[in-house]
Amino acid sequence: MVFAVVRAGGRQEKVEVGTIVTLDRIKADENGNVELAPVLLVDGDKITSDAKALAKVKVTAEVLGDLRGPKIVIQKFKNKTGYKKRQGHRQDLTRVKVTGIK
């Protein structure tokens, strides 16, 4: 069993070949593929976390599509001053499918 922990969008995700992951918006190349930076690689009993060894490892993924996250509402209120502020946000996301760990 081979899996990797990759860094994507300020977070770390555990992925295997065939895993579908939702990440912060990333740009794909002209073929619709992206390369993710590995932080840890587990290949059976062998665990690799050395930076020099991980520089040779490639985790490739295919972009399935772009989407937007759920809307969140930010409200600020200060009592007795008349201060009210309301703001919304929807995060831009990308759904990818891991195609290879080499």
Short mmCIF file of N, CA and C in Angstrom, two decimals, residues 14-94:
data_model
loop_
_atom_site.label_atom_id
_atom_site.label_comp_id
_atom_site.label_asym_id
_atom_site.label_seq_id
_atom_site.Cartn_x
_atom_site.Cartn_y
_atom_site.Cartn_z
N LYS A 14 -3.79 13.48 3.02
CA LYS A 14 -3.32 12.12 2.79
C LYS A 14 -3.97 11.61 1.51
N VAL A 15 -3.16 11.16 0.54
CA VAL A 15 -3.69 10.74 -0.75
C VAL A 15 -3.10 9.40 -1.17
N GLU A 16 -3.87 8.65 -1.93
CA GLU A 16 -3.45 7.44 -2.61
C GLU A 16 -3.81 7.61 -4.08
N VAL A 17 -3.40 6.68 -4.91
CA VAL A 17 -3.78 6.73 -6.32
C VAL A 17 -5.28 6.48 -6.40
N GLY A 18 -5.99 7.37 -7.09
CA GLY A 18 -7.43 7.26 -7.22
C GLY A 18 -8.22 8.09 -6.23
N THR A 19 -7.56 8.71 -5.27
CA THR A 19 -8.23 9.55 -4.28
C THR A 19 -8.68 10.85 -4.91
N ILE A 20 -9.91 11.27 -4.61
CA ILE A 20 -10.43 12.55 -5.07
C ILE A 20 -10.38 13.52 -3.89
N VAL A 21 -9.70 14.65 -4.09
CA VAL A 21 -9.48 15.61 -3.01
C VAL A 21 -9.93 16.99 -3.48
N THR A 22 -10.52 17.77 -2.56
CA THR A 22 -10.89 19.15 -2.85
C THR A 22 -9.86 20.06 -2.20
N LEU A 23 -9.21 20.89 -3.03
CA LEU A 23 -8.14 21.78 -2.58
C LEU A 23 -8.51 23.22 -2.87
N ASP A 24 -7.73 24.15 -2.32
CA ASP A 24 -7.88 25.55 -2.71
C ASP A 24 -7.56 25.65 -4.19
N ARG A 25 -8.09 26.68 -4.86
CA ARG A 25 -7.97 26.82 -6.31
C ARG A 25 -6.51 26.80 -6.75
N ILE A 26 -6.20 25.90 -7.66
CA ILE A 26 -4.86 25.82 -8.25
C ILE A 26 -5.00 25.76 -9.76
N LYS A 27 -3.98 26.26 -10.45
CA LYS A 27 -4.01 26.25 -11.91
C LYS A 27 -3.40 24.96 -12.42
N ALA A 28 -4.01 24.42 -13.46
CA ALA A 28 -3.51 23.21 -14.10
C ALA A 28 -2.67 23.59 -15.31
N ASP A 29 -1.87 22.63 -15.80
CA ASP A 29 -1.15 22.88 -17.04
C ASP A 29 -2.10 22.70 -18.22
N GLU A 30 -1.57 22.75 -19.44
CA GLU A 30 -2.43 22.69 -20.63
C GLU A 30 -3.14 21.35 -20.78
N ASN A 31 -2.62 20.30 -20.14
CA ASN A 31 -3.27 18.98 -20.21
C ASN A 31 -4.27 18.74 -19.09
N GLY A 32 -4.39 19.68 -18.17
CA GLY A 32 -5.32 19.53 -17.06
C GLY A 32 -4.73 18.75 -15.90
N ASN A 33 -3.40 18.73 -15.77
CA ASN A 33 -2.74 18.01 -14.69
C ASN A 33 -2.03 19.00 -13.77
N VAL A 34 -1.86 18.59 -12.51
CA VAL A 34 -1.10 19.37 -11.54
C VAL A 34 -0.14 18.43 -10.82
N GLU A 35 0.90 19.02 -10.24
CA GLU A 35 1.85 18.25 -9.45
C GLU A 35 1.80 18.78 -8.02
N LEU A 36 1.65 17.86 -7.07
CA LEU A 36 1.53 18.23 -5.66
C LEU A 36 2.84 17.92 -4.94
N ALA A 37 3.21 18.76 -3.98
CA ALA A 37 4.47 18.61 -3.25
C ALA A 37 4.30 17.62 -2.10
N PRO A 38 5.06 16.50 -2.11
CA PRO A 38 4.94 15.52 -1.02
C PRO A 38 5.67 15.98 0.24
N VAL A 39 5.10 15.64 1.39
CA VAL A 39 5.71 15.92 2.68
C VAL A 39 6.17 14.62 3.32
N LEU A 40 5.45 13.53 3.02
CA LEU A 40 5.74 12.21 3.59
C LEU A 40 5.32 11.17 2.57
N LEU A 41 6.08 10.08 2.47
CA LEU A 41 5.74 8.98 1.57
C LEU A 41 5.82 7.68 2.34
N VAL A 42 4.76 6.87 2.27
CA VAL A 42 4.74 5.56 2.91
C VAL A 42 4.58 4.53 1.82
N ASP A 43 5.58 3.64 1.70
CA ASP A 43 5.57 2.59 0.69
C ASP A 43 5.73 1.26 1.42
N GLY A 44 4.60 0.67 1.83
CA GLY A 44 4.65 -0.56 2.62
C GLY A 44 5.19 -0.27 4.00
N ASP A 45 6.36 -0.85 4.33
CA ASP A 45 6.99 -0.62 5.63
C ASP A 45 7.99 0.54 5.58
N LYS A 46 8.29 1.04 4.39
CA LYS A 46 9.28 2.08 4.23
C LYS A 46 8.61 3.46 4.31
N ILE A 47 9.08 4.30 5.24
CA ILE A 47 8.54 5.65 5.41
C ILE A 47 9.63 6.64 5.05
N THR A 48 9.32 7.56 4.13
CA THR A 48 10.29 8.55 3.67
C THR A 48 9.81 9.94 4.05
N SER A 49 10.65 10.66 4.81
CA SER A 49 10.32 12.03 5.15
C SER A 49 11.49 12.97 4.90
N ASP A 50 12.60 12.44 4.40
CA ASP A 50 13.78 13.24 4.12
C ASP A 50 13.53 14.14 2.91
N ALA A 51 13.92 15.40 3.01
CA ALA A 51 13.65 16.38 1.94
C ALA A 51 14.36 16.03 0.65
N LYS A 52 15.59 15.52 0.72
CA LYS A 52 16.32 15.16 -0.50
C LYS A 52 15.67 13.98 -1.22
N ALA A 53 15.21 13.01 -0.46
CA ALA A 53 14.55 11.84 -1.06
C ALA A 53 13.18 12.23 -1.61
N LEU A 54 12.49 13.13 -0.94
CA LEU A 54 11.16 13.55 -1.40
C LEU A 54 11.24 14.46 -2.63
N ALA A 55 12.40 15.06 -2.88
CA ALA A 55 12.55 15.89 -4.07
C ALA A 55 12.45 15.05 -5.34
N LYS A 56 12.74 13.76 -5.25
CA LYS A 56 12.66 12.85 -6.40
C LYS A 56 11.26 12.27 -6.59
N VAL A 57 10.40 12.42 -5.58
CA VAL A 57 9.05 11.85 -5.64
C VAL A 57 8.11 12.82 -6.33
N LYS A 58 7.27 12.30 -7.23
CA LYS A 58 6.28 13.13 -7.91
C LYS A 58 4.89 12.58 -7.61
N VAL A 59 4.01 13.46 -7.16
CA VAL A 59 2.60 13.12 -6.98
C VAL A 59 1.83 13.92 -8.02
N THR A 60 1.25 13.23 -8.99
CA THR A 60 0.53 13.90 -10.06
C THR A 60 -0.97 13.72 -9.87
N ALA A 61 -1.72 14.71 -10.30
CA ALA A 61 -3.18 14.67 -10.17
C ALA A 61 -3.81 15.31 -11.39
N GLU A 62 -5.03 14.84 -11.68
CA GLU A 62 -5.81 15.36 -12.80
C GLU A 62 -6.91 16.25 -12.25
N VAL A 63 -7.07 17.43 -12.84
CA VAL A 63 -8.09 18.37 -12.39
C VAL A 63 -9.45 17.91 -12.92
N LEU A 64 -10.40 17.70 -12.01
CA LEU A 64 -11.75 17.29 -12.39
C LEU A 64 -12.65 18.49 -12.62
N GLY A 65 -12.38 19.59 -11.93
CA GLY A 65 -13.20 20.78 -12.12
C GLY A 65 -13.00 21.80 -11.01
N ASP A 66 -13.43 23.02 -11.30
CA ASP A 66 -13.39 24.09 -10.31
C ASP A 66 -14.77 24.26 -9.72
N LEU A 67 -14.83 24.60 -8.44
CA LEU A 67 -16.11 24.83 -7.77
C LEU A 67 -15.91 25.88 -6.69
N ARG A 68 -16.98 26.21 -6.01
CA ARG A 68 -16.92 27.19 -4.92
C ARG A 68 -17.47 26.56 -3.65
N GLY A 69 -16.87 26.93 -2.54
CA GLY A 69 -17.26 26.38 -1.26
C GLY A 69 -18.55 27.00 -0.75
N PRO A 70 -19.00 26.57 0.42
CA PRO A 70 -20.22 27.12 0.99
C PRO A 70 -20.03 28.57 1.41
N LYS A 71 -21.12 29.33 1.41
CA LYS A 71 -21.04 30.73 1.79
C LYS A 71 -20.96 30.83 3.31
N ILE A 72 -20.03 31.63 3.77
CA ILE A 72 -19.96 31.93 5.20
C ILE A 72 -20.30 33.40 5.38
N VAL A 73 -20.89 33.74 6.51
CA VAL A 73 -21.29 35.10 6.80
C VAL A 73 -20.49 35.60 7.99
N ILE A 74 -19.83 36.75 7.81
CA ILE A 74 -19.07 37.37 8.87
C ILE A 74 -19.86 38.58 9.34
N GLN A 75 -20.22 38.62 10.61
CA GLN A 75 -20.96 39.75 11.16
C GLN A 75 -20.20 40.33 12.34
N LYS A 76 -20.10 41.66 12.33
CA LYS A 76 -19.47 42.36 13.45
C LYS A 76 -20.49 43.34 14.00
N PHE A 77 -20.53 43.47 15.32
CA PHE A 77 -21.51 44.33 15.97
C PHE A 77 -20.90 44.88 17.25
N LYS A 78 -21.05 46.19 17.44
CA LYS A 78 -20.63 46.80 18.70
C LYS A 78 -21.85 47.46 19.32
N ASN A 79 -22.07 47.12 20.55
CA ASN A 79 -23.24 47.59 21.27
C ASN A 79 -23.18 49.11 21.52
N LYS A 80 -24.30 49.78 21.41
CA LYS A 80 -24.51 51.19 21.76
C LYS A 80 -23.78 52.19 20.86
N THR A 81 -23.12 51.75 19.81
CA THR A 81 -22.41 52.69 18.96
C THR A 81 -22.99 52.78 17.57
N GLY A 82 -23.89 51.89 17.21
CA GLY A 82 -24.47 51.88 15.89
C GLY A 82 -23.59 51.19 14.85
N TYR A 83 -22.53 50.53 15.31
CA TYR A 83 -21.61 49.89 14.38
C TYR A 83 -22.09 48.48 14.06
N LYS A 84 -22.39 48.24 12.79
CA LYS A 84 -22.73 46.90 12.29
C LYS A 84 -22.03 46.71 10.96
N LYS A 85 -21.51 45.53 10.76
CA LYS A 85 -20.86 45.22 9.50
C LYS A 85 -21.18 43.78 9.14
N ARG A 86 -21.53 43.55 7.89
CA ARG A 86 -21.85 42.20 7.44
C ARG A 86 -21.08 41.94 6.16
N GLN A 87 -20.48 40.78 6.09
CA GLN A 87 -19.64 40.43 4.96
C GLN A 87 -19.81 38.94 4.67
N GLY A 88 -19.76 38.55 3.41
CA GLY A 88 -19.86 37.16 3.02
C GLY A 88 -18.61 36.72 2.28
N HIS A 89 -18.41 35.41 2.21
CA HIS A 89 -17.23 34.87 1.52
C HIS A 89 -17.53 33.47 1.02
N ARG A 90 -17.08 33.18 -0.20
CA ARG A 90 -17.12 31.82 -0.76
C ARG A 90 -15.73 31.52 -1.30
N GLN A 91 -15.13 30.44 -0.81
CA GLN A 91 -13.78 30.08 -1.20
C GLN A 91 -13.78 29.41 -2.58
N ASP A 92 -12.81 29.76 -3.42
CA ASP A 92 -12.64 29.10 -4.71
C ASP A 92 -11.89 27.79 -4.49
N LEU A 93 -12.42 26.69 -5.02
CA LEU A 93 -11.86 25.36 -4.80
C LEU A 93 -11.62 24.65 -6.11
N THR A 94 -10.78 23.62 -6.07
CA THR A 94 -10.52 22.76 -7.22
C THR A 94 -10.61 21.32 -6.75
#
